[in-house]
Each structure stands twice: as C-alpha cells, then as structure tokens.
Coordinates of C-alpha atoms in Angstrom, one line a residue:
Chain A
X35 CA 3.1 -19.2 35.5
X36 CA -0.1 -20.9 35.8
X37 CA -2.9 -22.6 33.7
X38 CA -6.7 -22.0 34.4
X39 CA -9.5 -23.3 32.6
X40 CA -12.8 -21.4 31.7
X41 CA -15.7 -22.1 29.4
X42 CA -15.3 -18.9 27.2
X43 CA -12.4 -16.6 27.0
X44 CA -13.5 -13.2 26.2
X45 CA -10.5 -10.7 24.7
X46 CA -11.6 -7.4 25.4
X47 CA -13.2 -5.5 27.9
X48 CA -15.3 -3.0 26.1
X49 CA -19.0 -2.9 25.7
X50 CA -19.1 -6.2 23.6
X51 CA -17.2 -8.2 26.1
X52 CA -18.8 -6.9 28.8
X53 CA -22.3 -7.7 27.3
X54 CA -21.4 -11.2 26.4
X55 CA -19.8 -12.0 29.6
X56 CA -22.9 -10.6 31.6
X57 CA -24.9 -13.2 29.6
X58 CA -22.5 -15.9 29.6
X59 CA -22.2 -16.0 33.6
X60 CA -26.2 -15.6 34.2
X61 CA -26.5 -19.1 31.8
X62 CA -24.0 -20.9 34.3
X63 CA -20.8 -20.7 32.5
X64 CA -17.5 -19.8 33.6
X65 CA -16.2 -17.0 31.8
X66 CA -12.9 -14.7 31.9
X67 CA -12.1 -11.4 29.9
X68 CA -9.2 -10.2 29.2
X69 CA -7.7 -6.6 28.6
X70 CA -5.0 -4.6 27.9
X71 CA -5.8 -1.6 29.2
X72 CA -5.0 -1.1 32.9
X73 CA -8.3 -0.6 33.0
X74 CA -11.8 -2.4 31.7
X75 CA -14.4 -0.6 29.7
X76 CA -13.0 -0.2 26.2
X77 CA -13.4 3.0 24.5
X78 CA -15.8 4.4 27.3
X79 CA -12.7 5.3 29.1
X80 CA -11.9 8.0 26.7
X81 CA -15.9 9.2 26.2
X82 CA -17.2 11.6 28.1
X83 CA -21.1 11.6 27.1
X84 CA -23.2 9.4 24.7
X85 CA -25.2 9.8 21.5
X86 CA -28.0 10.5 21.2
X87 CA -29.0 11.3 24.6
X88 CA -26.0 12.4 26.0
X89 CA -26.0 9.7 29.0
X90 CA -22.7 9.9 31.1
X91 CA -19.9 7.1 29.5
X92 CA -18.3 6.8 33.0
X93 CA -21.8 5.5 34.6
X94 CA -22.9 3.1 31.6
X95 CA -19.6 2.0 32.3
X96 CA -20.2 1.4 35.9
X97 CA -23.7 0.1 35.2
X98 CA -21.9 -2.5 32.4
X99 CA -19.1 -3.4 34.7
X100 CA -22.0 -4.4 37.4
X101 CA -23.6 -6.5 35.3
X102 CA -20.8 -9.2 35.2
X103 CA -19.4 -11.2 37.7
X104 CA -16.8 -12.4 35.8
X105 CA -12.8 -12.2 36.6
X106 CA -11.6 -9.5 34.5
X107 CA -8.0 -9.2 34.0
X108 CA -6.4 -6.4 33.5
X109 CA -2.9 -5.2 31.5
X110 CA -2.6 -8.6 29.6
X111 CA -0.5 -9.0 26.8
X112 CA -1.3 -11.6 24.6
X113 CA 1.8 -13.4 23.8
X114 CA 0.2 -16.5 21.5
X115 CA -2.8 -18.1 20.9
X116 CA -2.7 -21.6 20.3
X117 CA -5.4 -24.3 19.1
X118 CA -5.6 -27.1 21.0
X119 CA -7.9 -30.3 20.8
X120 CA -9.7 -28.8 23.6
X121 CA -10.5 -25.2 22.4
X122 CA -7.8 -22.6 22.2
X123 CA -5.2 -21.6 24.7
X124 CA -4.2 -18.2 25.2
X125 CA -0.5 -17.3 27.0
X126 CA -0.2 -13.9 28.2
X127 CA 3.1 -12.5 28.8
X128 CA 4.0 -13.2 32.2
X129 CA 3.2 -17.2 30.7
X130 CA 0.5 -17.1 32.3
X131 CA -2.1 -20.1 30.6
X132 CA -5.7 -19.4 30.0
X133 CA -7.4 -22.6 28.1
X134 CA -11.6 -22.6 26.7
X135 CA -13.2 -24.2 24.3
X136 CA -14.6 -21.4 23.1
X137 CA -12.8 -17.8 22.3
X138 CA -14.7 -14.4 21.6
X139 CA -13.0 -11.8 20.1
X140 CA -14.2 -8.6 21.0
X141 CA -11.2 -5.9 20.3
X142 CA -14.0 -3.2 19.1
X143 CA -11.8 -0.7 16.9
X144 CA -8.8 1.7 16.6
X145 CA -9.7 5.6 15.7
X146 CA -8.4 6.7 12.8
X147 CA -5.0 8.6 12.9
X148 CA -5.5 11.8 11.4
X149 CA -2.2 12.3 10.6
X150 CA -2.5 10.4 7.6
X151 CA -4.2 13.2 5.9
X152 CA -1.7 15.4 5.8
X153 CA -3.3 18.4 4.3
X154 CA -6.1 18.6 7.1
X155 CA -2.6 19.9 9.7
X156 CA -3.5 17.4 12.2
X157 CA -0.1 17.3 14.2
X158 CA 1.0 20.2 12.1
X159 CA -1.3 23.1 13.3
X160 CA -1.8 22.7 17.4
X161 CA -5.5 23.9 16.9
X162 CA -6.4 20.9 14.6
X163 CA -7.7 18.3 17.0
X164 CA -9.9 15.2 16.1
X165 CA -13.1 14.1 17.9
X166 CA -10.9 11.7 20.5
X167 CA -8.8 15.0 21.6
X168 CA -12.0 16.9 22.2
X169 CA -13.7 14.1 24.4
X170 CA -10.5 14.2 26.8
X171 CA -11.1 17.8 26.7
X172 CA -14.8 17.3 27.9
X173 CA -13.6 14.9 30.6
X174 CA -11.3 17.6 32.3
X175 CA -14.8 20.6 31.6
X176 CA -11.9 22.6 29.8
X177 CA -12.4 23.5 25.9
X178 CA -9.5 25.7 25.3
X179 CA -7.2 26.4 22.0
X180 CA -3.9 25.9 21.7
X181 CA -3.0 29.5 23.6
X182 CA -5.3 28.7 26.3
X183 CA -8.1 31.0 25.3
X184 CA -11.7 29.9 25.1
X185 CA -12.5 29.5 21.5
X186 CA -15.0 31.8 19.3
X187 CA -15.6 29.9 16.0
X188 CA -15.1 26.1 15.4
X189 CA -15.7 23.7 12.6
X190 CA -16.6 19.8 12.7
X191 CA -14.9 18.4 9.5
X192 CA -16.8 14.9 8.8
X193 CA -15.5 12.2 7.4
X194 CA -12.0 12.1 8.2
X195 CA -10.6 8.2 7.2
X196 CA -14.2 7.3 6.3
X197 CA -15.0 7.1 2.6
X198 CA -11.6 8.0 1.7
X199 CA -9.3 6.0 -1.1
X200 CA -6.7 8.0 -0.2
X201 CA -6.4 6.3 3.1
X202 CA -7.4 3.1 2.1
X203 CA -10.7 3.3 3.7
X204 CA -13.8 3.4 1.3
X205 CA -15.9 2.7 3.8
X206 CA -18.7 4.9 6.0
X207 CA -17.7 4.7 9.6
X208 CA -21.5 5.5 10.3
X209 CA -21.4 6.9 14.1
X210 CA -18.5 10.3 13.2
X211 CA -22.1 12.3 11.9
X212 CA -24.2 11.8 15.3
X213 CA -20.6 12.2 17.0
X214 CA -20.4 14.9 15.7
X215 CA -23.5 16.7 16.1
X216 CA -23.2 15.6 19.7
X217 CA -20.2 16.9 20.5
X218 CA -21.6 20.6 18.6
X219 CA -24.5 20.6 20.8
X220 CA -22.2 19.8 24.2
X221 CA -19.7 22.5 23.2
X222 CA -22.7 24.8 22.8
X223 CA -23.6 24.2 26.4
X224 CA -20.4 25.2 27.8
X225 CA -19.7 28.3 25.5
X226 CA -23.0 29.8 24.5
X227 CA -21.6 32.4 22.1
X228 CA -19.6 29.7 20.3
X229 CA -20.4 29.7 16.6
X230 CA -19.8 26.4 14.9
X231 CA -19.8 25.0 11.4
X232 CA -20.3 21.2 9.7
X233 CA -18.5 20.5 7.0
X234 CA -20.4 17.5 5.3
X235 CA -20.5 15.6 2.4
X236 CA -23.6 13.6 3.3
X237 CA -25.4 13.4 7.0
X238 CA -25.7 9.8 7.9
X239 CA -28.3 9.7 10.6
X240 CA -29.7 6.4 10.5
X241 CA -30.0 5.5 14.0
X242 CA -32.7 6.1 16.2
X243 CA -33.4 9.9 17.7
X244 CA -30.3 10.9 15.4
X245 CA -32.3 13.0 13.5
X246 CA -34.1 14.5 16.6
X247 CA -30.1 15.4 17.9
X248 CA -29.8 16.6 14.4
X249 CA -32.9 19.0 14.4
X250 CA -32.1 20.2 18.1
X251 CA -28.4 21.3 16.7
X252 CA -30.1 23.2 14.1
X253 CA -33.1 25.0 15.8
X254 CA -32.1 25.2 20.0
X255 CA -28.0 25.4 19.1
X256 CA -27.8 27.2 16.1
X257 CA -25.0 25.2 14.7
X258 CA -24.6 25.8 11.2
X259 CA -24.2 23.1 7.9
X260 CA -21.8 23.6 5.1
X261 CA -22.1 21.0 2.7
X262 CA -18.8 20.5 1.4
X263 CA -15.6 18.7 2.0
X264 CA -12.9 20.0 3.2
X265 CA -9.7 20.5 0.8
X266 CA -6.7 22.3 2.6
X267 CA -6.3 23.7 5.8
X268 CA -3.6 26.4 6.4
X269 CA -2.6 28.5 9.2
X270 CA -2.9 32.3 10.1
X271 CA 0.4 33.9 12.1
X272 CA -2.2 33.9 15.1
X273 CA -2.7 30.2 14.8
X274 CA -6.2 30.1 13.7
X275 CA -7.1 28.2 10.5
X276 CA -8.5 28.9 7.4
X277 CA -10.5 26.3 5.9
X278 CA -11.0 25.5 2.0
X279 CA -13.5 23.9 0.6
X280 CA -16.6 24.3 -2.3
X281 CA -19.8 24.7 -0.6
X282 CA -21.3 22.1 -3.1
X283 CA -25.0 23.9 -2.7
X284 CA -23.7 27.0 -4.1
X285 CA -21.3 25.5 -6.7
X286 CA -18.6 27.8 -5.9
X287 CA -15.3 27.5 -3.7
X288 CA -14.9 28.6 -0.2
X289 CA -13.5 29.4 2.4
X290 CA -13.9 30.0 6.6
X291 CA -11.7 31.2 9.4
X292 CA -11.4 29.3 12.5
X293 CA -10.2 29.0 15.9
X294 CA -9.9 25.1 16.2
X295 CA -11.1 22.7 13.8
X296 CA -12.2 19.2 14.8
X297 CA -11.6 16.0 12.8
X298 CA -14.4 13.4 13.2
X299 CA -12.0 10.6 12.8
X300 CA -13.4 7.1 11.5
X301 CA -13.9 4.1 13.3
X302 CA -10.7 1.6 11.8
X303 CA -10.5 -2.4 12.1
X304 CA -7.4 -3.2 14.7
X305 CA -5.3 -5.6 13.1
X306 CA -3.5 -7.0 16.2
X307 CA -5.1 -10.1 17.2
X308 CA -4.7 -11.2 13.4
X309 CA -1.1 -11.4 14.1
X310 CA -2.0 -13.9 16.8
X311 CA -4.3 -16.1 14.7
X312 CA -3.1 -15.8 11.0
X313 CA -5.2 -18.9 10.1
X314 CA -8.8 -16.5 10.5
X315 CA -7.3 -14.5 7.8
X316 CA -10.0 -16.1 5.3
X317 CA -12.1 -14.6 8.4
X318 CA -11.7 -10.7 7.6
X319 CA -13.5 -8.9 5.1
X320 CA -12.1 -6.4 2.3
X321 CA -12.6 -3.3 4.5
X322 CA -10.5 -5.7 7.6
X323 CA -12.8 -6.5 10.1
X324 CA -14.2 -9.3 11.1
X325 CA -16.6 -11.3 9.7
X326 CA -18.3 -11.3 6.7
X327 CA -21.4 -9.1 7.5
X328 CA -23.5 -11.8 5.8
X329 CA -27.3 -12.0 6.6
X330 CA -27.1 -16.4 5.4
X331 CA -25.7 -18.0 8.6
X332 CA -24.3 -21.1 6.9
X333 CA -22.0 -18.6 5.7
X334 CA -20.8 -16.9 9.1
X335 CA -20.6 -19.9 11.7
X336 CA -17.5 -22.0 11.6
X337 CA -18.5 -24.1 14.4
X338 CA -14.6 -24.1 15.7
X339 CA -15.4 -22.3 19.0
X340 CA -14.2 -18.6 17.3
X341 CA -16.8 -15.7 17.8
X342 CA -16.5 -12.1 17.2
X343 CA -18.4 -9.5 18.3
X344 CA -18.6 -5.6 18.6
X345 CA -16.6 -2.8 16.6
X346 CA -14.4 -5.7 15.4
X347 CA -17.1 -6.9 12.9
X348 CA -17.8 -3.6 11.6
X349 CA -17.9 0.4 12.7
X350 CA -21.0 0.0 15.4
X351 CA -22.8 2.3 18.0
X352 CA -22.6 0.9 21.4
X353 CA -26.2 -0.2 21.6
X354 CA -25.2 -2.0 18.2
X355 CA -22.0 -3.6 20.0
X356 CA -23.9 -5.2 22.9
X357 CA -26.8 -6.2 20.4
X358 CA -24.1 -8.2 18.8
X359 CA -22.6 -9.3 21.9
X360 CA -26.2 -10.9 23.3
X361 CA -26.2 -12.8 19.8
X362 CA -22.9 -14.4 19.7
X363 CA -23.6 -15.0 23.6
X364 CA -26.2 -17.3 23.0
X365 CA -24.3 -18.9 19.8
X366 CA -21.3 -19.3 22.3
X367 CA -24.0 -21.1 24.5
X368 CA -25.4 -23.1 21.6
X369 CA -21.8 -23.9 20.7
X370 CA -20.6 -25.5 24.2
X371 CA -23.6 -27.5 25.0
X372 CA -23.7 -29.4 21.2
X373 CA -19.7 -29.6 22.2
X374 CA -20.7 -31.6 25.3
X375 CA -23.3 -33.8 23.9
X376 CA -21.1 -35.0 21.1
X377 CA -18.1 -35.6 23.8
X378 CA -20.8 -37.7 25.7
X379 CA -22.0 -39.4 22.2
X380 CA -18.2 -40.2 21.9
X381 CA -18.1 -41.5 25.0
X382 CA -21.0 -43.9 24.7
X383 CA -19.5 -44.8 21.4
X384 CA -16.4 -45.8 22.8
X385 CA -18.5 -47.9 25.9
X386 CA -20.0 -49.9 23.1
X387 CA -17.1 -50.7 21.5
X388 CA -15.4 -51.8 24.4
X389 CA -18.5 -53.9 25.4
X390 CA -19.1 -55.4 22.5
Chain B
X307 CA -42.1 41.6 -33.8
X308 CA -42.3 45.0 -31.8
X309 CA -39.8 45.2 -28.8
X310 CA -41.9 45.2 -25.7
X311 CA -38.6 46.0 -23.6
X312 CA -38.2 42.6 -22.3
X313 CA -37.5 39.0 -23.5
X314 CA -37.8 35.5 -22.6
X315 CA -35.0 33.9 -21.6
X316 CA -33.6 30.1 -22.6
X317 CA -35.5 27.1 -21.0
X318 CA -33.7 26.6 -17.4
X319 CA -35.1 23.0 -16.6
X320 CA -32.6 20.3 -16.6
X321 CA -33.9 18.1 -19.5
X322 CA -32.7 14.2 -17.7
X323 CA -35.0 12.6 -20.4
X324 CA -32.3 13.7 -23.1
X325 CA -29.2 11.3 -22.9
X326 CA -25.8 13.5 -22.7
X327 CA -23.9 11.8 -25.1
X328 CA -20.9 13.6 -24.5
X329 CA -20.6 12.4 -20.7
X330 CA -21.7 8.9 -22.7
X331 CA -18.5 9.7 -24.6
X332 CA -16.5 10.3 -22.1
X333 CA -17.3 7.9 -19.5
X334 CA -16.1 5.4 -21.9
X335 CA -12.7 6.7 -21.5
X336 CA -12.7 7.3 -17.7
X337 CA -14.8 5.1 -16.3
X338 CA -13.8 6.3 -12.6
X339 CA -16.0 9.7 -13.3
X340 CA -19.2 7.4 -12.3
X341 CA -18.1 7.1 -9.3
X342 CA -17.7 10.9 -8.4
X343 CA -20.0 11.6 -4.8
X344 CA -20.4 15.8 -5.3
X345 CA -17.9 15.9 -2.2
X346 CA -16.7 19.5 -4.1
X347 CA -12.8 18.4 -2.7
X348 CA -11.7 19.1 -6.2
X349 CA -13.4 22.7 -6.2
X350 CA -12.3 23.7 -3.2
X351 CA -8.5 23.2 -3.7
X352 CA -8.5 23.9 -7.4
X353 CA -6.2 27.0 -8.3
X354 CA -8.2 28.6 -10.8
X355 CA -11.7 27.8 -9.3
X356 CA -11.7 31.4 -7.6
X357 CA -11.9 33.0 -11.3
X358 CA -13.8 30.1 -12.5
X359 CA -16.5 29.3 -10.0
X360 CA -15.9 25.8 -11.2
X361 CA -14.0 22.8 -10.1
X362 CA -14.1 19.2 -11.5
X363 CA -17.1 18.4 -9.6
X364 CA -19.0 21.1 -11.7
X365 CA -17.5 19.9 -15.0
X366 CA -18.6 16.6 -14.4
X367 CA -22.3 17.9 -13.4
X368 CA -22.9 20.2 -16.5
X369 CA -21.4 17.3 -18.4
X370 CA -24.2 14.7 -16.9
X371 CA -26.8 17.7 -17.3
X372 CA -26.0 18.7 -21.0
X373 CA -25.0 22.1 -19.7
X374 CA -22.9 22.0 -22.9
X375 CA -21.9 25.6 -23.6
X376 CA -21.4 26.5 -19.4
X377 CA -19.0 23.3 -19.8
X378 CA -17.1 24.5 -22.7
X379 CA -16.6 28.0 -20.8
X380 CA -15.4 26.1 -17.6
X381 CA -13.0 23.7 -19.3
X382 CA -10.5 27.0 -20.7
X383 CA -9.8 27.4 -17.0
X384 CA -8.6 24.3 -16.0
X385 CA -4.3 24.1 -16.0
X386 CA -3.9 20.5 -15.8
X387 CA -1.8 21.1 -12.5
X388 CA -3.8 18.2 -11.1
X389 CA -4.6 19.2 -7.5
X390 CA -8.0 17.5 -8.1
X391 CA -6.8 14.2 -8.4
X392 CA -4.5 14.4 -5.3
X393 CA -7.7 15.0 -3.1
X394 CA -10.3 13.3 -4.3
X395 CA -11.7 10.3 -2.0
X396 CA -12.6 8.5 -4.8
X397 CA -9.6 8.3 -6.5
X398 CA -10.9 9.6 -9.9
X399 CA -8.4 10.6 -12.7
X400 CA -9.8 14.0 -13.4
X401 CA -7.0 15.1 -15.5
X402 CA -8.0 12.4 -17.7
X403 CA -11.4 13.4 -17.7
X404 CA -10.9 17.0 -18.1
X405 CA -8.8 16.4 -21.1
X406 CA -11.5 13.9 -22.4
X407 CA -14.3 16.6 -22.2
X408 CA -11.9 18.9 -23.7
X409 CA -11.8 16.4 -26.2
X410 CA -15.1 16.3 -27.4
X411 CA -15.7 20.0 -27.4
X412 CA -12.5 20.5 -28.9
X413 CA -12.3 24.1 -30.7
X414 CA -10.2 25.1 -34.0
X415 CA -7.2 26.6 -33.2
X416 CA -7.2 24.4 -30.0
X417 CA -3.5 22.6 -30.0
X418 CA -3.6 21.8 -26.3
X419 CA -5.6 18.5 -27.0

C-alpha cells in the first residue's frame, strides 16, 4: 500500500495511451499508465497484421512500447476512482494509491460478442468463428476448421453488431470492411486455392489505400463480393454451413455452402470505467462511448483534468487512435500548465492579502 | 395494323419524376419503411421467397418505383409468418407494411385485409 504522485495518469495501455504517454514524457511531465492486461499494448496483442499494409502488430507494438519511457503497470485492477482537490486519485486493488491532476481515459473498445446473434451459430456451429478467432489463428500460421482440415471455401459475413437494432447497435463500426478484406487477402496467401466470399451490405472504405486493398482482393486474390446480408446459417451433418441470404443485385434469395464462415464483429464501447466514475455519465454519447464527437470545442472540454482518447471516443483505426491521443496530449499539457499558473495567481493573491 | 411477327414491349425505365402515391400512402402508416437500407435480410430468410423471388425488401422497392402490378403479384405470397421483422437491422414492422400495401391494392373477393 503506497501513494505516488504523477502528472497524468493514463488508464490503458493500447495505442492511445501509448501515444499520449510518448508525448507527455518528451514535454517534461511525469506520466504512468495503467493496465489490466498482464501485458501492455491493447488490442495489438491479439492482431496479427495491420490494415492496409499488412505491417506486423507485434513490431508496431515494439516500436510504440519504445517510444515511451514511462512506468507502465501491469495487471491493475481498478478498485475506485476518486476526485480530489488535487486531480483524481485512482486505488488499485492491492490499495495501492496513484494521485494526478489530470486522468486520460484511454480503454479503446470491447469486440462485439457474436453470440448475441443467435441465428449467425456463433458458439453453436464450431466452424462459425469471428474476425478475433481468426487473428489468433494467424498468430499460431494454422488456418484449420473445426476437424482439423485446411479449409476450401470461406465466407466473411460483414457487419456483425454494427448497424444492427437488433443488438442495440445502430452504429457503423467503420474498420470490420478493411478487416475484412485484409484478413481475405492474408488467408489467400497461406491457402492459394482457397475460394472466399463477402457478404456485404455496403463497403465502407473510407480510409486511405482501403480501396487500393479492396481492388488488390478483387484482381490479384480473386475474392469474390455478394452483396447481401446474411439471414440464417445452418449446419450440414459434415459440419460445413450453408449460408442464406438475398443477393440484393439480383433480387432473388440465396444461398452458399461453406467450410467456415467468419463474423467481422463490430468495434463496441466498454462500459467498465463508467462504473468507476458514474458522474461522466452526461460524458457518453447515445451509441456509449465517450465524448460527444462534436467539431465546437466549447462543447467537448470540461476543463476538470478528464481526457479520453482512442476507441473509447468512437470505433477508430489505430492511425486514428494515436491521432487522437497526440491531440488530447497537448490539451492534457495545455491543461496542467493553466492549472499551475492559476495555483501561482492564488498564491500571489493570498501574499497580498496577507501583506496588505 | 399487319403483324410483322414481333412487338414492342412496355416502357422499362423507372419513371422517379412520377410520385408513387401508394408508397405515399403507406408510408403514412409505417413510417419505419423509410428507413429500409436494401440489406435483402428479409429476402433471404423469408419462407416463400424461393417461389416468389421476392422478399420485403423487393416489395418495398417496386412500391417506391411504381412497379404497381409486379407488387400486387408479390404481395399474394407473403404468409404474414413474420420472419422479416425478426431479422431486420432496422427494426422495421414489415408485417405492418405488407398488410398496408395489401391494403391499397386490395382486390374483390379479398377477405384477408
């Protein structure tokens, strides 16, 4: 049990918190992040390769961890969070104290869990897998279906939890269509004859060099584009799955025969640091995350030493995250050196008083 | 008029300057149908969409189009077992809808609406 003071507290060790930190300790201030994971680097840990150039997550992890000096602890469990007249203090569970004036909150996001959508099997059938199984799989260089054999057909279903009522998410996770695409054109380069099928509603490629990844798919991969969402899945006695769903371009129904299919789950807000700070509720936007996405700055600064940044404001790509991240950085910075000058105004003020 | 042994057929171009009045109609009824995205979720699992070729998504596109007499072939189809509605992302009432497009092309002898 001990207490240690810092100028910023960073919760969350992904590429947000990384980003801000790395900024944060080059302008002089003394920063500390903490994480729950055993280990830091957020959601890199379970990436194997990057869109849209398919740049190794383990080394941009290694190359964002160098970039910060800062002590990062690891396994933490938040126990409270507590304002204080000095900034916020933050007890872990082994009541252990860590006091700022300023906190950034920089949790990124939760996947979606597929099992919500019942009629998609995902935990029924063994060869329904979402995006996050299929990265694992691409860390161990082993694509195999449920009987161990190496797969002939698969489909990508887009949009799974993402633009959905159903699921109580109406919003676009934006980065499961160049996910997607990505992880078509890496399965292609391990398993050449591998056919594989989109099923879209809309491609949402709005990032730069997605549509160059898209094209590539299309003309060097051959991967092939149904527009149409799927309905029902159901499975065949030799566990593959047939697909139904109307390919919209043709106007009639449809349906395919696969040996896996893989959900591109959404990017989902992660409620648990709300239960820590109830007050910020007034803080989280209809869809739940952070923020309120607003261009008017009046509007997003509270000026009580709570940032966000990253995946928590809002589904983001990671060059998105850290462009956040540098932002809120320099707001932090902004934030603590108006915080000293007033304390030094108050200070004088007093002197005068006394003197006088 | 001799018969040269061939014929022209109907005007195929959608006519988007003409107002459909029956989608006016029924919009005002179901105002959820604006908000259908063409995901074809309906189509896909509906049960008689095989014989059909049409699922709610279709209805709602000849509806918007004027496709009036495709529409009124479509619409005998439908069962009302409401599959539709259970997978659609936007949460639209299509049963309501159907039965309001049924509605305004409603036949004699028809008792179901």
């Amino acid at each position: 049990m001990k207490k240690i003071c810092f100028d910023c507290i960073i919760v969350g060790a992904g590429p947000a918190g990384l980003k801000a930190a790395s900024i944060l300790d080059n302008l002089g201030y003394a920063v500390c992040i903490l994480e729950k994971e055993k280990i830091p680097g957020g959601k890199l840990n379970i990436w194997h390769e990057l869109f849209p150039h398919h740049e190794s997550a383990q080394a941009i992890r290694e190359q964002m961890l160098a970039g910060t000096a800062s002590p990062i602890r690891t396994s933490v469990t938040i126990k409270s969070i507590s304002r204080t007249a000095d900034g916020y203090c933050v007890k872990d569970r082994n009541e252990d104290e860590y006091c700022a004036p300023a906190l950034l909150i920089a949790t990124g996001f939760k996947p979606f869990d597929a099992c919500q959508k019942e009629e998609y099997g995902y935990g029924i059938y063994e060869n329904v897998i979402t995006s996050v199984d299929l990265e694992q799989m691409f860390r161990q260089h082993r694509v195999v279906n449920a009987s161990g054999e190496v797969p002939g057909k698969i489909a990508f279903i887009h949009c799974v939890g993402s633009r959905d009522i159903k699921v109580d998410s109406e919003f676009c996770s934006a980065n499961c269509c160049i996910t997607g695409i990505k992880q078509a054109i890496e399965l292609k380069k391990m398993i050449p004859h591998l056919n594989i099928y989109c099923l879209y509603m809309d491609l949402r490629l709005g990032g730069r060099f997605f549509e160059d990844c898209y094209k590539t798919s299309q003309v060097k991969y051959k991967v092939q584009y149904i527009r149409g969402r799927l309905s029902e899945t159901n499975e065949n006695p030799d566990q593959t799955i047939i697909l139904r769903y109307e390919d919209t371009l043709a106007g009639r129904p449809a349906k395919i025969t696969v040996d896996m299919i893989v959900l591109l789950v959404g990017m989902h807000p992660d409620p648990s640091i709300l239960n820590l700070l109830p007050e910020i509720d007034e803080r989280v936007g209809s869809d739940g995350f952070f923020g309120t996405g607003r261009i008017d700055q009046t509007v997003q600064t509270m000026d009580d030493g709570l940032f966000f940044a990253g995946a928590c404001t809002g589904p983001k790509s990671i060059t998105q995250s850290t462009d956040e991240a540098s932002e809120v950085a320099f707001k932090i910075s902004h934030y603590l050196k108006n915080r000293v000058h007033t304390e030094m105004e108050d200070q004088h003020a007093r002197l005068w008083i006394r003197h006088s | 008029m001799p018969d040269f042994g061939f014929g022209i057929h109907d005007d195929l171009m959608i006519d988007h300057d003409r107002l459909s009045l029956a989608y006016e109609a029924v919009l005002e009824e179901v105002p959820s149908i604006s908000g259908c995205i063409s995901c074809g979720s309906c189509s896909g699992t509906c049960v008689s969409s095989f014989q059909s070729g049409a699922g709610f998504r279709k209805l709602v596109m000849l509806l918007k189009n004027g496709s009036y007499e495709q529409l009124q072939q479509a619409l005998d189809y439908c069962q009302f077992c409401g599959k539709c509605s259970l997978v659609c992302p936007r949460g639209i009432n299509t049963r309501r809808a159907i039965l309001e497009m049924r509605k305004q092309f409603k036949k004699q002898g028809d008792d179901m609406v």
